[in-house]
mmCIF file of C-alpha atoms in Angstrom:
data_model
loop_
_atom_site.group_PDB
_atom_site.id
_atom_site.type_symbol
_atom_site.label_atom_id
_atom_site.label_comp_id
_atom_site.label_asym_id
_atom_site.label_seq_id
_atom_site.Cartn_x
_atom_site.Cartn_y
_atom_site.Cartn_z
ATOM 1 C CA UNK A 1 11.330 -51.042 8.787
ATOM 2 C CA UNK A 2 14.421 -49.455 8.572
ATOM 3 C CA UNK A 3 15.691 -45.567 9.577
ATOM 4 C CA UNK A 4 16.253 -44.398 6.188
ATOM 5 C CA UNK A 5 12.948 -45.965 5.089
ATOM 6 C CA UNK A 6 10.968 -44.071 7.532
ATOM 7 C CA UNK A 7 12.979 -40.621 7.428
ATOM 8 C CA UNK A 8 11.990 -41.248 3.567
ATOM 9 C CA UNK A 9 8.392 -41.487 4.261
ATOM 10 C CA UNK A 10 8.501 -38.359 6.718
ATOM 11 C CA UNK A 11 10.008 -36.359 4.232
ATOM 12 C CA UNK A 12 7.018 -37.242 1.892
ATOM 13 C CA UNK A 13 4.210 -36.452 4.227
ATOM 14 C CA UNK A 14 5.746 -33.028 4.881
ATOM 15 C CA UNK A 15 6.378 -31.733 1.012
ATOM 16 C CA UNK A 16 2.773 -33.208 0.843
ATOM 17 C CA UNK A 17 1.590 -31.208 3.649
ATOM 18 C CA UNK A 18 3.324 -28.433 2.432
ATOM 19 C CA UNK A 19 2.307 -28.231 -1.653
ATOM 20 C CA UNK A 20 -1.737 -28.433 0.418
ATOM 21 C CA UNK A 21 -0.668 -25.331 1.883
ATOM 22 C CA UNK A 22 0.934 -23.587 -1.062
ATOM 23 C CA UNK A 23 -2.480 -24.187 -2.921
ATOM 24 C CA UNK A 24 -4.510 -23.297 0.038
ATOM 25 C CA UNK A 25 -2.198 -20.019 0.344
ATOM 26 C CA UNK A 26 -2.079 -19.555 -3.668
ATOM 27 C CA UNK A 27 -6.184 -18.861 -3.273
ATOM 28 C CA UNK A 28 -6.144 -16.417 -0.941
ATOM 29 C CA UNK A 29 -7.246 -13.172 -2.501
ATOM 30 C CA UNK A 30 -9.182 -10.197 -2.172
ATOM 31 C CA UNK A 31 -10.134 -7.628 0.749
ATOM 32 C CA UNK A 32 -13.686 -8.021 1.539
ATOM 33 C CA UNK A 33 -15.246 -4.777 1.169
ATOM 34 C CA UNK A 34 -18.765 -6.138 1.856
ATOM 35 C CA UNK A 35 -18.423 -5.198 5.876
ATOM 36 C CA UNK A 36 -20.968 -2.406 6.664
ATOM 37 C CA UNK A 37 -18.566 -1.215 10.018
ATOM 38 C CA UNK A 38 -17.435 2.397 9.971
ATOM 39 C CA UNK A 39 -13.921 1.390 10.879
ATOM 40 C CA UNK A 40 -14.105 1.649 14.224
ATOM 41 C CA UNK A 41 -12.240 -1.956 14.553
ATOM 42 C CA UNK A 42 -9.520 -2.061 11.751
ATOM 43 C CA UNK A 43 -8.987 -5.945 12.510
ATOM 44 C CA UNK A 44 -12.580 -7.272 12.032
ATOM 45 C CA UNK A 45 -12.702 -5.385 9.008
ATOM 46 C CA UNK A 46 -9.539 -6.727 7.167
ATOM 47 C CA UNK A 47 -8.861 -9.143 4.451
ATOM 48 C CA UNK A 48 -11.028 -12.406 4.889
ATOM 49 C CA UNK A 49 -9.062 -15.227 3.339
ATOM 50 C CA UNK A 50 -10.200 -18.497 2.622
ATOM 51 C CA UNK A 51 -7.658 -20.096 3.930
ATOM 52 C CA UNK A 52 -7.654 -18.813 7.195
ATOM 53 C CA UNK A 53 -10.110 -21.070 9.165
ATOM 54 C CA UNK A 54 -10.553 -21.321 13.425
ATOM 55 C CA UNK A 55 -8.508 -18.150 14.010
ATOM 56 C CA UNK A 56 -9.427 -15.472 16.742
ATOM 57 C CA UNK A 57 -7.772 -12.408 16.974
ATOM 58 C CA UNK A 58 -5.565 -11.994 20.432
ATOM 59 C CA UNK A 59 -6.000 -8.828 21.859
ATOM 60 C CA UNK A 60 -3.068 -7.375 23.890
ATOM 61 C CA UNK A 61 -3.616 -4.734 26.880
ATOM 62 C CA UNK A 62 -1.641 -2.599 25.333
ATOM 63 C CA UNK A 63 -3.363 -0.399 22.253
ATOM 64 C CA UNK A 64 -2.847 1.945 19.441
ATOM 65 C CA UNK A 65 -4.084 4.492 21.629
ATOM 66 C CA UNK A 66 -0.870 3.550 24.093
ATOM 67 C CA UNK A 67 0.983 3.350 21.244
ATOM 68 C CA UNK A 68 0.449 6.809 19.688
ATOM 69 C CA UNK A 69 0.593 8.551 23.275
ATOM 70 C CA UNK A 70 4.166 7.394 23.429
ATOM 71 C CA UNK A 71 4.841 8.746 20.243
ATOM 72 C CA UNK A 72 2.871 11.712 20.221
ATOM 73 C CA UNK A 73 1.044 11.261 16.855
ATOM 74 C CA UNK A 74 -1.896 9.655 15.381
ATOM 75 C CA UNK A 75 -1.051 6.991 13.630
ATOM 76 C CA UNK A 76 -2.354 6.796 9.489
ATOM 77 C CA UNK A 77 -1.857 5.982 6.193
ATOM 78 C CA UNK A 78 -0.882 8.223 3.400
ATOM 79 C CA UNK A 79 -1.557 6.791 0.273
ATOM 80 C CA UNK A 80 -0.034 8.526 -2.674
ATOM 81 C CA UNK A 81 -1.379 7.567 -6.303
ATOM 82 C CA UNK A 82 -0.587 8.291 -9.659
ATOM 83 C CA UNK A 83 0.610 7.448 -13.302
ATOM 84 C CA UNK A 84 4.573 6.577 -13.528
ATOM 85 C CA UNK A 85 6.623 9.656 -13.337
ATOM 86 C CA UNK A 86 3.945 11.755 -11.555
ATOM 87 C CA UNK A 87 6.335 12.107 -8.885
ATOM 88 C CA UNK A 88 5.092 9.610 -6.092
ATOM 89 C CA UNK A 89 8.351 8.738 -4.801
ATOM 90 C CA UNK A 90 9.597 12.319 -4.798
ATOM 91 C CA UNK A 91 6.691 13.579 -2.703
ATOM 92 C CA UNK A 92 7.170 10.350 -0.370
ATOM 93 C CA UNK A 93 10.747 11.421 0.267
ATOM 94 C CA UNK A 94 10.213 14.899 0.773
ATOM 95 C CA UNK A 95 7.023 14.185 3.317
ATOM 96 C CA UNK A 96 9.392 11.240 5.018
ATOM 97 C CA UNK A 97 12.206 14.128 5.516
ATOM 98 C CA UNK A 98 10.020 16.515 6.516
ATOM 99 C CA UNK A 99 7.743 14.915 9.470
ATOM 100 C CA UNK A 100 11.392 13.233 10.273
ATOM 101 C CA UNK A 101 12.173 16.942 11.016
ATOM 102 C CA UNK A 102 9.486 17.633 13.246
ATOM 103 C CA UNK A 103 10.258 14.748 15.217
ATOM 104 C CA UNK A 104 7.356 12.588 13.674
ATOM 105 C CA UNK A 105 7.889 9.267 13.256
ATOM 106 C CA UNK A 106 7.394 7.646 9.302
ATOM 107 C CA UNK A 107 7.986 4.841 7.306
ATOM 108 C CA UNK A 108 7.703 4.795 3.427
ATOM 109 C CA UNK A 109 6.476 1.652 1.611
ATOM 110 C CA UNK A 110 7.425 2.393 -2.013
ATOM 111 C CA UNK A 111 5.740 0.292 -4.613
ATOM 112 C CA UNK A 112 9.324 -0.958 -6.481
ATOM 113 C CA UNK A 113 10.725 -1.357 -3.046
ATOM 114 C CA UNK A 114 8.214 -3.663 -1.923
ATOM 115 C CA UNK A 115 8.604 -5.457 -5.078
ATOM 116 C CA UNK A 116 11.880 -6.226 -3.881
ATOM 117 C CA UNK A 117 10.848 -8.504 -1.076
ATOM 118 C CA UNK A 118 7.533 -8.962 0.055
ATOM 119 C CA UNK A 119 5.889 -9.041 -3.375
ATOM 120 C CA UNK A 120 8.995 -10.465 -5.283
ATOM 121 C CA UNK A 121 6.572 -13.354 -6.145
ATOM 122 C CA UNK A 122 3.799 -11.239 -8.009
ATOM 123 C CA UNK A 123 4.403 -9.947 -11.655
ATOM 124 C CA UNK A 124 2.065 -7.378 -12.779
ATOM 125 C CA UNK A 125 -0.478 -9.178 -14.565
ATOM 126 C CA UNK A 126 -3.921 -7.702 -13.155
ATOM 127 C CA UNK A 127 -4.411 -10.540 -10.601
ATOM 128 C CA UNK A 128 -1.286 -9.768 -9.107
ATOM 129 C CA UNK A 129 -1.395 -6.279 -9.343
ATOM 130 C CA UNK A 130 -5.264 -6.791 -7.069
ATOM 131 C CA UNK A 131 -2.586 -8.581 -4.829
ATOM 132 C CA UNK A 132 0.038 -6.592 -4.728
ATOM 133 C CA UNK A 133 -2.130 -3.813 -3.637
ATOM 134 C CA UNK A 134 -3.758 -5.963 -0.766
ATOM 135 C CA UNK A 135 -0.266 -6.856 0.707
ATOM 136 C CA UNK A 136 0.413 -3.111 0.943
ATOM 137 C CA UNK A 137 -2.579 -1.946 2.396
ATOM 138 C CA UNK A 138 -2.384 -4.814 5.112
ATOM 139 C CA UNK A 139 1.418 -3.863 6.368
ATOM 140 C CA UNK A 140 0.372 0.000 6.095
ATOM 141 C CA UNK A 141 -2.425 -0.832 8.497
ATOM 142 C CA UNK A 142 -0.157 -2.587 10.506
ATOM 143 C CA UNK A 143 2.240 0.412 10.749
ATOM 144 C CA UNK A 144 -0.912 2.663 11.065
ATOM 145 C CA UNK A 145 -2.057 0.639 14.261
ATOM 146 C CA UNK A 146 1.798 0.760 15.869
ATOM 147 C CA UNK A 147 0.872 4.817 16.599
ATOM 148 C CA UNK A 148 3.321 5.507 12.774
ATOM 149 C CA UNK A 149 2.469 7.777 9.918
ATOM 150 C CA UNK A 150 3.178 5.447 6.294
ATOM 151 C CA UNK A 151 3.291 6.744 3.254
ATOM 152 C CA UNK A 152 2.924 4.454 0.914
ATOM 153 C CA UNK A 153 4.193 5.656 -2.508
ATOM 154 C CA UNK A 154 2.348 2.843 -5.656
ATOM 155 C CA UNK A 155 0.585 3.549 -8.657
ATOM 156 C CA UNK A 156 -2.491 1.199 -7.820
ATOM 157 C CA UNK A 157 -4.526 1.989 -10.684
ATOM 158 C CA UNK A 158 -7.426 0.367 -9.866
ATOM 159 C CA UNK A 159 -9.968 2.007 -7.736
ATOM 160 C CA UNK A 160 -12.088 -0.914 -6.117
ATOM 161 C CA UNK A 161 -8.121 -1.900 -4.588
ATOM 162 C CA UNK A 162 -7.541 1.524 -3.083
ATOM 163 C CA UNK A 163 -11.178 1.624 -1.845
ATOM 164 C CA UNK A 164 -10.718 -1.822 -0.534
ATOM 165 C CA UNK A 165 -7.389 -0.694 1.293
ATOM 166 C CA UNK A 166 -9.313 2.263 3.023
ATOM 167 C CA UNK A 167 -12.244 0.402 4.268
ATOM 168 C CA UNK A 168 -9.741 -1.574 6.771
ATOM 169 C CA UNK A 169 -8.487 1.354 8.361
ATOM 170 C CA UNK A 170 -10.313 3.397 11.012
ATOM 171 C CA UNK A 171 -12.516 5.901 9.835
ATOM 172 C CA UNK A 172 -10.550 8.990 8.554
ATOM 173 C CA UNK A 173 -6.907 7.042 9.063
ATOM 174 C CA UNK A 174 -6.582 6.794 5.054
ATOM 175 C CA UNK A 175 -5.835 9.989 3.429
ATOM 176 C CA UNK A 176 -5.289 9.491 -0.405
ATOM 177 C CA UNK A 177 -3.080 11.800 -1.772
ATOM 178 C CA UNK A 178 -3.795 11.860 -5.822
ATOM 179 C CA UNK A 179 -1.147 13.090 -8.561
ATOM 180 C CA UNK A 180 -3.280 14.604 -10.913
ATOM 181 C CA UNK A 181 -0.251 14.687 -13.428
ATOM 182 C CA UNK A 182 -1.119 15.091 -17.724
ATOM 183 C CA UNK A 183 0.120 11.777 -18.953
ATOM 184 C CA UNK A 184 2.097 13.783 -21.573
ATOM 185 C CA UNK A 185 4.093 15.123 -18.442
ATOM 186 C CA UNK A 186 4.771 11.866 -16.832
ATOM 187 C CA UNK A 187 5.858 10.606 -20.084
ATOM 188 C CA UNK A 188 7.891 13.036 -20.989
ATOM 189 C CA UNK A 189 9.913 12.898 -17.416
ATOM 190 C CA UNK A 190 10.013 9.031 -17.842
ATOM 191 C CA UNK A 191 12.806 8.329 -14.935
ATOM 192 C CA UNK A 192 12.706 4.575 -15.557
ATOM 193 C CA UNK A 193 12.638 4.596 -19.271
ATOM 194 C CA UNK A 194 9.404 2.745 -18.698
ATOM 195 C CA UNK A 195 7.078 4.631 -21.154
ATOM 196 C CA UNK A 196 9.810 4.040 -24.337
ATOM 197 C CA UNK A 197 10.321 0.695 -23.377
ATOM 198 C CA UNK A 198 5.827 0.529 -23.137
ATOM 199 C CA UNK A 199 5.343 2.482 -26.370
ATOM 200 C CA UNK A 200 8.191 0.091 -28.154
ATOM 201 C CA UNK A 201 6.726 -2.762 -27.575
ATOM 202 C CA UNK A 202 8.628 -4.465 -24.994
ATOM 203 C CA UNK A 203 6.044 -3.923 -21.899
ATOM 204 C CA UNK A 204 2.682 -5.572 -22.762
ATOM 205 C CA UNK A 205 -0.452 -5.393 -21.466
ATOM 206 C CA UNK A 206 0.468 -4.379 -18.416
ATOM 207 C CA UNK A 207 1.876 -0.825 -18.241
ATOM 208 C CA UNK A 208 -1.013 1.932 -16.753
ATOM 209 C CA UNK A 209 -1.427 4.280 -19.169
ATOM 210 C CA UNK A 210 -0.433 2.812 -21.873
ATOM 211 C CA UNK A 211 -1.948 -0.174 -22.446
ATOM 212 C CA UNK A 212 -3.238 -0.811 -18.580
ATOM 213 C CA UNK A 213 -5.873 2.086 -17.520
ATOM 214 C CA UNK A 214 -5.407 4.311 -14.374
ATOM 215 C CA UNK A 215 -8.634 5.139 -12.923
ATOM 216 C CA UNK A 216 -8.365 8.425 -11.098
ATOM 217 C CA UNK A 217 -9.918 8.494 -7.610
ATOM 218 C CA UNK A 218 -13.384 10.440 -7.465
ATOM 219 C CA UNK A 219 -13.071 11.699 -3.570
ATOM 220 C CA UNK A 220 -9.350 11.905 -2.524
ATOM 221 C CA UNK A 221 -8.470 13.819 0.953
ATOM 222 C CA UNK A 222 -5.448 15.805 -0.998
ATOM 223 C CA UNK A 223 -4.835 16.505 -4.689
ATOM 224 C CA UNK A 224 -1.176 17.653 -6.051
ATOM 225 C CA UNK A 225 -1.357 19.087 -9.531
ATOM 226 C CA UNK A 226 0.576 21.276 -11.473
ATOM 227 C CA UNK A 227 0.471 25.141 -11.479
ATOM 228 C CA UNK A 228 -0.160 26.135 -15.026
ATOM 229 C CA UNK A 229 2.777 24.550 -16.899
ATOM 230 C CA UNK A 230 5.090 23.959 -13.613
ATOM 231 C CA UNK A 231 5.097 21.142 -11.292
ATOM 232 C CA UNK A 232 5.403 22.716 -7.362
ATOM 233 C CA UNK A 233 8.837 21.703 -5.283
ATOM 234 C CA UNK A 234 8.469 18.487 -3.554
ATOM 235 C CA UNK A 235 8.874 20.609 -0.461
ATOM 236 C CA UNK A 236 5.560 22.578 -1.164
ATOM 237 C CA UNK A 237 3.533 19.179 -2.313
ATOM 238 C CA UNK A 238 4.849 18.080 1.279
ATOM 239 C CA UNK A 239 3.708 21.410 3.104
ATOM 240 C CA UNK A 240 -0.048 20.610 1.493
ATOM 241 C CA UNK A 241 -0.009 17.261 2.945
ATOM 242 C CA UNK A 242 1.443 18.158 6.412
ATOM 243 C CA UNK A 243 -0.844 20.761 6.748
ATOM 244 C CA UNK A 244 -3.868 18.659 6.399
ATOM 245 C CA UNK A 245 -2.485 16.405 8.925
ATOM 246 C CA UNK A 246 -2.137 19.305 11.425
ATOM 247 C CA UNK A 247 -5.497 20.443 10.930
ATOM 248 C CA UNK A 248 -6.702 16.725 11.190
ATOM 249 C CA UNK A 249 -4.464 16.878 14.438
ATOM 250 C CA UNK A 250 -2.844 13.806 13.358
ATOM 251 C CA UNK A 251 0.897 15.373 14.257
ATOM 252 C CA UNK A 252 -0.267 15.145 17.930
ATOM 253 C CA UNK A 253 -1.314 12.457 20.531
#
């Protein structure tokens, strides 16, 4: 049999091997929420995938305790929902700046961002939305379990997906920050040009709040909302949030 015949026949078996693990991979789906732990181990209570079969999680010596000792702060997730143009990103920049200031160290995960890489693959039908969701809330709890405080700045306007992302961190290590903004306000800010683009037409069936629904969490740790008719400075919204995460004492090891 000759060398081109076999390199031929190689090449097969692997783009076969490889489409089995696409579809394997393409299956993979939701966090299971169905684990009765209290947190305490983040890892046994993440995202059970069908495709993941004879795996055991490697423990190293070294911890997040370790971890946040050498940084001196508790590591966490801030997770900041909302309609568009509630002003997400804006409060994620602000909080970034100001923890950077205190010598704290952050990391933002903003929904478009991510959209950019990791999740460049998903669109925003509602399956991929329930995905796009999950793939955030894993890499937050990564960052969360390397000792840093993300913020992770997406709409996620589905409930049962933010739920699912707080039942794989350690008890009190989610802290949902809602923006309780008036749709009228959010619309009428429109940074994006998203809503005219929705209302004309040209975004359908997908965009939350106007023909997608946003359902508003029923026990978040921190609410932003406006004051009368004016929306507070991102650097007060910030303030609210860093002083829960004093009093939690998660700005010290």
């Amino acid at each position: 049999m000759s060398t081109s015949t076999n390199l031929l026949r190689i090449k097969a078996s692997r783009m076969s091997s490889m489409k089995s693990s696409t579809e394997i991979n393409s299956n993979e789906g939701r966090i299971n929420t169905s684990d009765d732990s209290n947190g305490s181990d983040c890892h046994e209570t993440s995202t059970k995938r069908r495709g993941s079969k004879n795996i055991v999680w490697h423990k190293c010596s070294v911890e997040k305790v370790d971890r946040q000792d050498l940084l001196h702060q508790k590591g966490c997730v801030i997770w900041i929902t909302g309609l568009s143009g509630s002003g997400k990103s804006t409060l994620a920049c602000a909080l970034t700046r100001a923890l950077h200031s205190r010598g704290k160290l952050t990391y933002v995960l903003d929904g478009d961002n991510v959209r950019h890489g990791l999740n460049s693959d998903l669109t925003f039908n509602p399956e991929d939305r329930v995905e796009n969701i999950r793939r955030i809330g894993e890499v937050a709890k990564l960052f969360s379990d390397a000792g840093i405080i993300c913020i992770a700045s997406v709409i996620s306007p589905y409930r049962k997906d933010r739920d699912a992302c707080r039942s794989i961190l350690q008890d009190g290590d989610f802290i949902e920050v809602y923006m309780d903004m008036p749709l009228h306000v959010c619309e009428a800010r429109d940074p994006k040009g998203l809503y005219r683009l929705a209302r004309a037409g040209k975004i359908k069936g997908s965009f939350t709040g106007v023909d997608d629904p946003y359902e508003p969490p029923l026990n978040s740790e921190i609410i932003i909302q406006m004051e009368g008719e004016v929306c507070s400075p991102p650097e007060v919204m910030a303030d609210k949030v860093i002083s829960y995460l004093d009093a939690k004492g998660y700005l010290q090891a």
